[in-house]
mmCIF file of C-alpha atoms in Angstrom:
data_model
loop_
_atom_site.group_PDB
_atom_site.id
_atom_site.type_symbol
_atom_site.label_atom_id
_atom_site.label_comp_id
_atom_site.label_asym_id
_atom_site.label_seq_id
_atom_site.Cartn_x
_atom_site.Cartn_y
_atom_site.Cartn_z
ATOM 1 C CA UNK A 11 0.328 0.341 0.347
ATOM 2 C CA UNK A 12 1.166 3.576 -0.931
ATOM 3 C CA UNK A 13 1.241 6.132 1.871
ATOM 4 C CA UNK A 14 3.291 9.121 0.130
ATOM 5 C CA UNK A 15 4.577 11.012 3.225
ATOM 6 C CA UNK A 16 4.709 9.569 6.905
ATOM 7 C CA UNK A 17 4.841 10.844 10.631
ATOM 8 C CA UNK A 18 4.601 9.406 13.796
ATOM 9 C CA UNK A 19 5.464 10.784 17.389
ATOM 10 C CA UNK A 20 5.082 8.853 20.659
ATOM 11 C CA UNK A 21 6.956 7.890 23.946
ATOM 12 C CA UNK A 22 7.750 4.930 26.222
ATOM 13 C CA UNK A 23 9.056 4.151 29.058
ATOM 14 C CA UNK A 24 12.472 4.365 27.096
ATOM 15 C CA UNK A 25 12.201 8.302 26.124
ATOM 16 C CA UNK A 26 10.039 10.720 23.088
ATOM 17 C CA UNK A 27 10.618 9.835 19.416
ATOM 18 C CA UNK A 28 9.521 11.981 16.658
ATOM 19 C CA UNK A 29 9.501 10.151 13.070
ATOM 20 C CA UNK A 30 9.733 10.988 9.661
ATOM 21 C CA UNK A 31 9.171 8.839 6.070
ATOM 22 C CA UNK A 32 8.974 9.982 2.663
ATOM 23 C CA UNK A 33 7.657 7.028 0.195
ATOM 24 C CA UNK A 34 7.913 9.022 -3.060
ATOM 25 C CA UNK A 35 6.600 7.639 -6.311
ATOM 26 C CA UNK A 36 7.395 10.560 -8.604
ATOM 27 C CA UNK A 37 10.649 12.134 -6.851
ATOM 28 C CA UNK A 38 12.415 8.601 -5.347
ATOM 29 C CA UNK A 39 15.884 11.378 -5.838
ATOM 30 C CA UNK A 40 16.278 13.048 -1.743
ATOM 31 C CA UNK A 41 17.832 12.331 1.064
ATOM 32 C CA UNK A 42 17.578 13.687 4.617
ATOM 33 C CA UNK A 43 20.299 15.929 6.034
ATOM 34 C CA UNK A 44 21.228 16.896 9.427
ATOM 35 C CA UNK A 45 21.384 20.920 9.712
ATOM 36 C CA UNK A 46 21.565 21.731 13.401
ATOM 37 C CA UNK A 47 19.230 21.557 15.174
ATOM 38 C CA UNK A 48 17.332 20.588 11.620
ATOM 39 C CA UNK A 49 16.595 17.911 9.219
ATOM 40 C CA UNK A 50 15.785 18.673 5.543
ATOM 41 C CA UNK A 51 14.726 16.649 3.009
ATOM 42 C CA UNK A 52 16.933 17.757 -0.123
ATOM 43 C CA UNK A 53 17.475 16.341 -3.552
ATOM 44 C CA UNK A 54 19.905 14.353 -4.188
ATOM 45 C CA UNK A 55 23.941 15.356 -6.028
ATOM 46 C CA UNK A 56 22.404 15.251 -9.371
ATOM 47 C CA UNK A 57 19.090 16.020 -8.925
ATOM 48 C CA UNK A 58 18.962 19.558 -8.061
ATOM 49 C CA UNK A 59 17.174 20.693 -10.913
ATOM 50 C CA UNK A 60 13.672 18.509 -9.154
ATOM 51 C CA UNK A 61 12.815 21.569 -6.793
ATOM 52 C CA UNK A 62 11.911 23.423 -10.024
ATOM 53 C CA UNK A 63 9.664 20.591 -11.169
ATOM 54 C CA UNK A 64 7.989 20.772 -7.943
ATOM 55 C CA UNK A 65 8.001 23.552 -5.562
ATOM 56 C CA UNK A 66 7.120 20.842 -2.040
ATOM 57 C CA UNK A 67 9.674 18.083 -2.953
ATOM 58 C CA UNK A 68 12.388 20.106 -0.794
ATOM 59 C CA UNK A 69 11.302 21.305 3.089
ATOM 60 C CA UNK A 70 12.721 20.984 7.243
ATOM 61 C CA UNK A 71 10.953 18.451 8.568
ATOM 62 C CA UNK A 72 12.229 18.370 11.671
ATOM 63 C CA UNK A 73 13.455 21.450 13.187
ATOM 64 C CA UNK A 74 13.922 22.010 17.619
ATOM 65 C CA UNK A 75 12.726 24.505 20.347
ATOM 66 C CA UNK A 76 13.904 24.476 23.252
ATOM 67 C CA UNK A 77 12.464 20.431 24.803
ATOM 68 C CA UNK A 78 9.579 20.971 21.848
ATOM 69 C CA UNK A 79 10.382 18.530 18.975
ATOM 70 C CA UNK A 80 8.391 19.629 15.363
ATOM 71 C CA UNK A 81 8.151 17.589 12.514
ATOM 72 C CA UNK A 82 5.791 17.829 9.230
ATOM 73 C CA UNK A 83 5.917 16.908 5.507
ATOM 74 C CA UNK A 84 6.590 20.813 4.248
ATOM 75 C CA UNK A 85 7.375 23.678 4.785
ATOM 76 C CA UNK A 86 5.003 24.563 7.398
ATOM 77 C CA UNK A 87 7.558 22.936 9.835
ATOM 78 C CA UNK A 88 9.108 26.416 9.880
ATOM 79 C CA UNK A 89 5.588 28.119 10.592
ATOM 80 C CA UNK A 90 5.514 25.589 14.150
ATOM 81 C CA UNK A 91 8.233 25.922 15.081
ATOM 82 C CA UNK A 92 8.115 29.994 15.094
ATOM 83 C CA UNK A 93 4.818 30.249 17.488
ATOM 84 C CA UNK A 94 6.579 27.961 19.335
ATOM 85 C CA UNK A 95 9.047 30.210 19.446
ATOM 86 C CA UNK A 96 6.719 32.796 20.204
ATOM 87 C CA UNK A 97 4.964 31.248 23.231
ATOM 88 C CA UNK A 98 1.861 29.942 21.837
ATOM 89 C CA UNK A 99 0.938 26.108 22.674
ATOM 90 C CA UNK A 100 1.479 22.996 21.204
ATOM 91 C CA UNK A 101 -1.450 22.660 19.947
ATOM 92 C CA UNK A 102 -2.717 25.992 18.658
ATOM 93 C CA UNK A 103 0.444 26.695 16.589
ATOM 94 C CA UNK A 104 -0.503 22.899 14.788
ATOM 95 C CA UNK A 105 -3.558 23.833 14.110
ATOM 96 C CA UNK A 106 -3.029 27.379 13.448
ATOM 97 C CA UNK A 107 -0.031 26.711 10.946
ATOM 98 C CA UNK A 108 -1.872 24.037 9.180
ATOM 99 C CA UNK A 109 -5.228 25.848 8.425
ATOM 100 C CA UNK A 110 -2.926 29.247 7.371
ATOM 101 C CA UNK A 111 -0.753 26.646 5.079
ATOM 102 C CA UNK A 112 -4.122 24.514 3.689
ATOM 103 C CA UNK A 113 -3.161 21.516 1.817
ATOM 104 C CA UNK A 114 0.160 21.396 -1.241
ATOM 105 C CA UNK A 115 -2.064 23.288 -4.648
ATOM 106 C CA UNK A 116 0.003 19.846 -6.480
ATOM 107 C CA UNK A 117 -2.078 17.868 -9.112
ATOM 108 C CA UNK A 118 -2.575 15.899 -5.577
ATOM 109 C CA UNK A 119 -3.603 18.006 -3.046
ATOM 110 C CA UNK A 120 -1.596 17.110 -0.508
ATOM 111 C CA UNK A 121 -1.814 17.106 2.491
ATOM 112 C CA UNK A 122 -0.041 18.505 4.523
ATOM 113 C CA UNK A 123 0.665 16.523 7.824
ATOM 114 C CA UNK A 124 1.778 17.920 11.299
ATOM 115 C CA UNK A 125 3.341 17.016 14.465
ATOM 116 C CA UNK A 126 4.830 18.740 18.146
ATOM 117 C CA UNK A 127 5.611 16.403 21.055
ATOM 118 C CA UNK A 128 7.691 17.374 24.126
ATOM 119 C CA UNK A 129 10.383 15.370 26.059
ATOM 120 C CA UNK A 130 7.341 14.080 28.325
ATOM 121 C CA UNK A 131 5.477 12.487 26.106
ATOM 122 C CA UNK A 132 2.742 15.261 25.916
ATOM 123 C CA UNK A 133 1.416 15.884 21.701
ATOM 124 C CA UNK A 134 0.167 16.794 19.152
ATOM 125 C CA UNK A 135 -0.566 15.133 15.533
ATOM 126 C CA UNK A 136 -2.400 16.444 12.805
ATOM 127 C CA UNK A 137 -3.601 16.646 8.371
ATOM 128 C CA UNK A 138 -5.283 19.243 6.774
ATOM 129 C CA UNK A 139 -6.302 18.340 3.808
ATOM 130 C CA UNK A 140 -8.291 20.041 0.251
ATOM 131 C CA UNK A 141 -12.142 19.033 2.781
ATOM 132 C CA UNK A 142 -10.560 18.835 6.368
ATOM 133 C CA UNK A 143 -8.018 19.911 9.309
ATOM 134 C CA UNK A 144 -8.387 17.423 12.321
ATOM 135 C CA UNK A 145 -5.519 17.552 15.282
ATOM 136 C CA UNK A 146 -5.558 15.260 18.130
ATOM 137 C CA UNK A 147 -3.506 14.904 21.196
ATOM 138 C CA UNK A 148 -1.048 12.664 21.978
ATOM 139 C CA UNK A 149 -0.692 11.830 25.689
ATOM 140 C CA UNK A 150 2.619 9.841 27.660
ATOM 141 C CA UNK A 151 3.062 5.835 26.846
ATOM 142 C CA UNK A 152 0.908 6.645 23.265
ATOM 143 C CA UNK A 153 1.912 6.594 19.647
ATOM 144 C CA UNK A 154 0.758 7.574 16.399
ATOM 145 C CA UNK A 155 0.503 7.791 12.771
ATOM 146 C CA UNK A 156 -0.878 9.445 10.516
ATOM 147 C CA UNK A 157 -0.196 9.361 6.580
ATOM 148 C CA UNK A 158 -1.140 12.035 3.108
ATOM 149 C CA UNK A 159 -2.576 9.014 1.740
ATOM 150 C CA UNK A 160 -4.611 5.997 2.716
ATOM 151 C CA UNK A 161 -4.149 6.471 6.987
ATOM 152 C CA UNK A 162 -4.540 10.120 6.666
ATOM 153 C CA UNK A 163 -6.632 9.962 9.899
ATOM 154 C CA UNK A 164 -4.134 9.173 12.981
ATOM 155 C CA UNK A 165 -4.041 6.488 13.993
ATOM 156 C CA UNK A 166 -2.186 4.241 17.162
ATOM 157 C CA UNK A 167 0.581 2.538 16.415
ATOM 158 C CA UNK A 168 3.026 -0.153 18.462
ATOM 159 C CA UNK A 169 5.930 1.964 18.513
ATOM 160 C CA UNK A 170 8.602 0.545 20.458
ATOM 161 C CA UNK A 171 11.885 1.761 20.028
ATOM 162 C CA UNK A 172 15.015 3.134 22.084
ATOM 163 C CA UNK A 173 16.897 5.583 20.251
ATOM 164 C CA UNK A 174 16.893 8.178 16.971
ATOM 165 C CA UNK A 175 18.200 5.091 15.053
ATOM 166 C CA UNK A 176 16.001 2.233 16.307
ATOM 167 C CA UNK A 177 12.610 4.564 15.112
ATOM 168 C CA UNK A 178 13.695 5.808 11.857
ATOM 169 C CA UNK A 179 14.967 1.931 10.862
ATOM 170 C CA UNK A 180 11.059 1.691 12.052
ATOM 171 C CA UNK A 181 9.533 3.727 9.832
ATOM 172 C CA UNK A 182 11.421 2.957 7.078
ATOM 173 C CA UNK A 183 10.335 -0.223 7.072
ATOM 174 C CA UNK A 184 9.652 -2.583 10.061
ATOM 175 C CA UNK A 185 6.796 -3.655 11.678
ATOM 176 C CA UNK A 186 3.894 -1.557 10.435
ATOM 177 C CA UNK A 187 5.098 0.284 8.051
ATOM 178 C CA UNK A 188 6.813 -2.361 6.704
ATOM 179 C CA UNK A 189 3.296 -3.334 4.550
ATOM 180 C CA UNK A 190 4.130 0.498 2.850
ATOM 181 C CA UNK A 191 5.398 0.188 -0.435
ATOM 182 C CA UNK A 192 8.375 3.664 -2.448
ATOM 183 C CA UNK A 193 10.497 3.771 0.869
ATOM 184 C CA UNK A 194 13.000 7.285 0.141
ATOM 185 C CA UNK A 195 14.006 7.962 3.295
ATOM 186 C CA UNK A 196 13.226 8.731 6.809
ATOM 187 C CA UNK A 197 14.533 9.994 10.698
ATOM 188 C CA UNK A 198 14.008 10.622 13.322
ATOM 189 C CA UNK A 199 14.418 12.222 16.898
ATOM 190 C CA UNK A 200 14.412 10.916 20.253
ATOM 191 C CA UNK A 201 15.013 12.119 23.249
ATOM 192 C CA UNK A 202 15.427 9.977 26.591
ATOM 193 C CA UNK A 203 15.735 13.023 29.044
ATOM 194 C CA UNK A 204 18.533 15.103 28.465
ATOM 195 C CA UNK A 205 18.400 16.578 24.783
ATOM 196 C CA UNK A 206 17.082 15.112 21.574
ATOM 197 C CA UNK A 207 18.680 13.139 19.346
ATOM 198 C CA UNK A 208 18.842 12.719 15.261
ATOM 199 C CA UNK A 209 19.064 10.301 12.807
ATOM 200 C CA UNK A 210 18.420 9.527 9.020
ATOM 201 C CA UNK A 211 18.732 6.447 6.616
ATOM 202 C CA UNK A 212 19.504 7.488 2.574
ATOM 203 C CA UNK A 213 19.739 4.304 1.344
ATOM 204 C CA UNK A 214 20.299 6.101 -2.449
ATOM 205 C CA UNK A 215 23.344 7.629 -0.808
#
């Protein structure tokens, strides 16, 4: 089953995670790159001109604000993170930014998905489509995922990971995510109590 881009957030007794996977049939030549407290999705070497074909394929997908991790499938990462830095709460930052940015105006009306979670496992995950807006609460010791296609409402998921590397590998193709096709790259942030650590998986490199 093809789900497009996928986000998952949650926590367990080992820590709190936020993970993201790009699945693509049209633009598979992309990778995750760490840049300070952010992770970006960018074209691989030799495919830089793809951004002129589709403006939505390159963006910051992860941003850290103190003890909060924001993770999305597009440029609304920066908008959500900016609202949180200004003092807005996680729910309103996510909901307002999704509503304001709206779905992507491409050939598929691709939804924008996003989430924000603090190190204690309190967070929100949501989506805006061409017909709806949904944001739900994620509590400590819960885990949810959402995708741009098919599974485009938050779903509970078993996600027993203990590091950023495990979280990145898991969403790329393990457990429940092994059934979903066309993985391109994945990344994750994990916080075991001190700070957020990053990992990514770029099989095309």
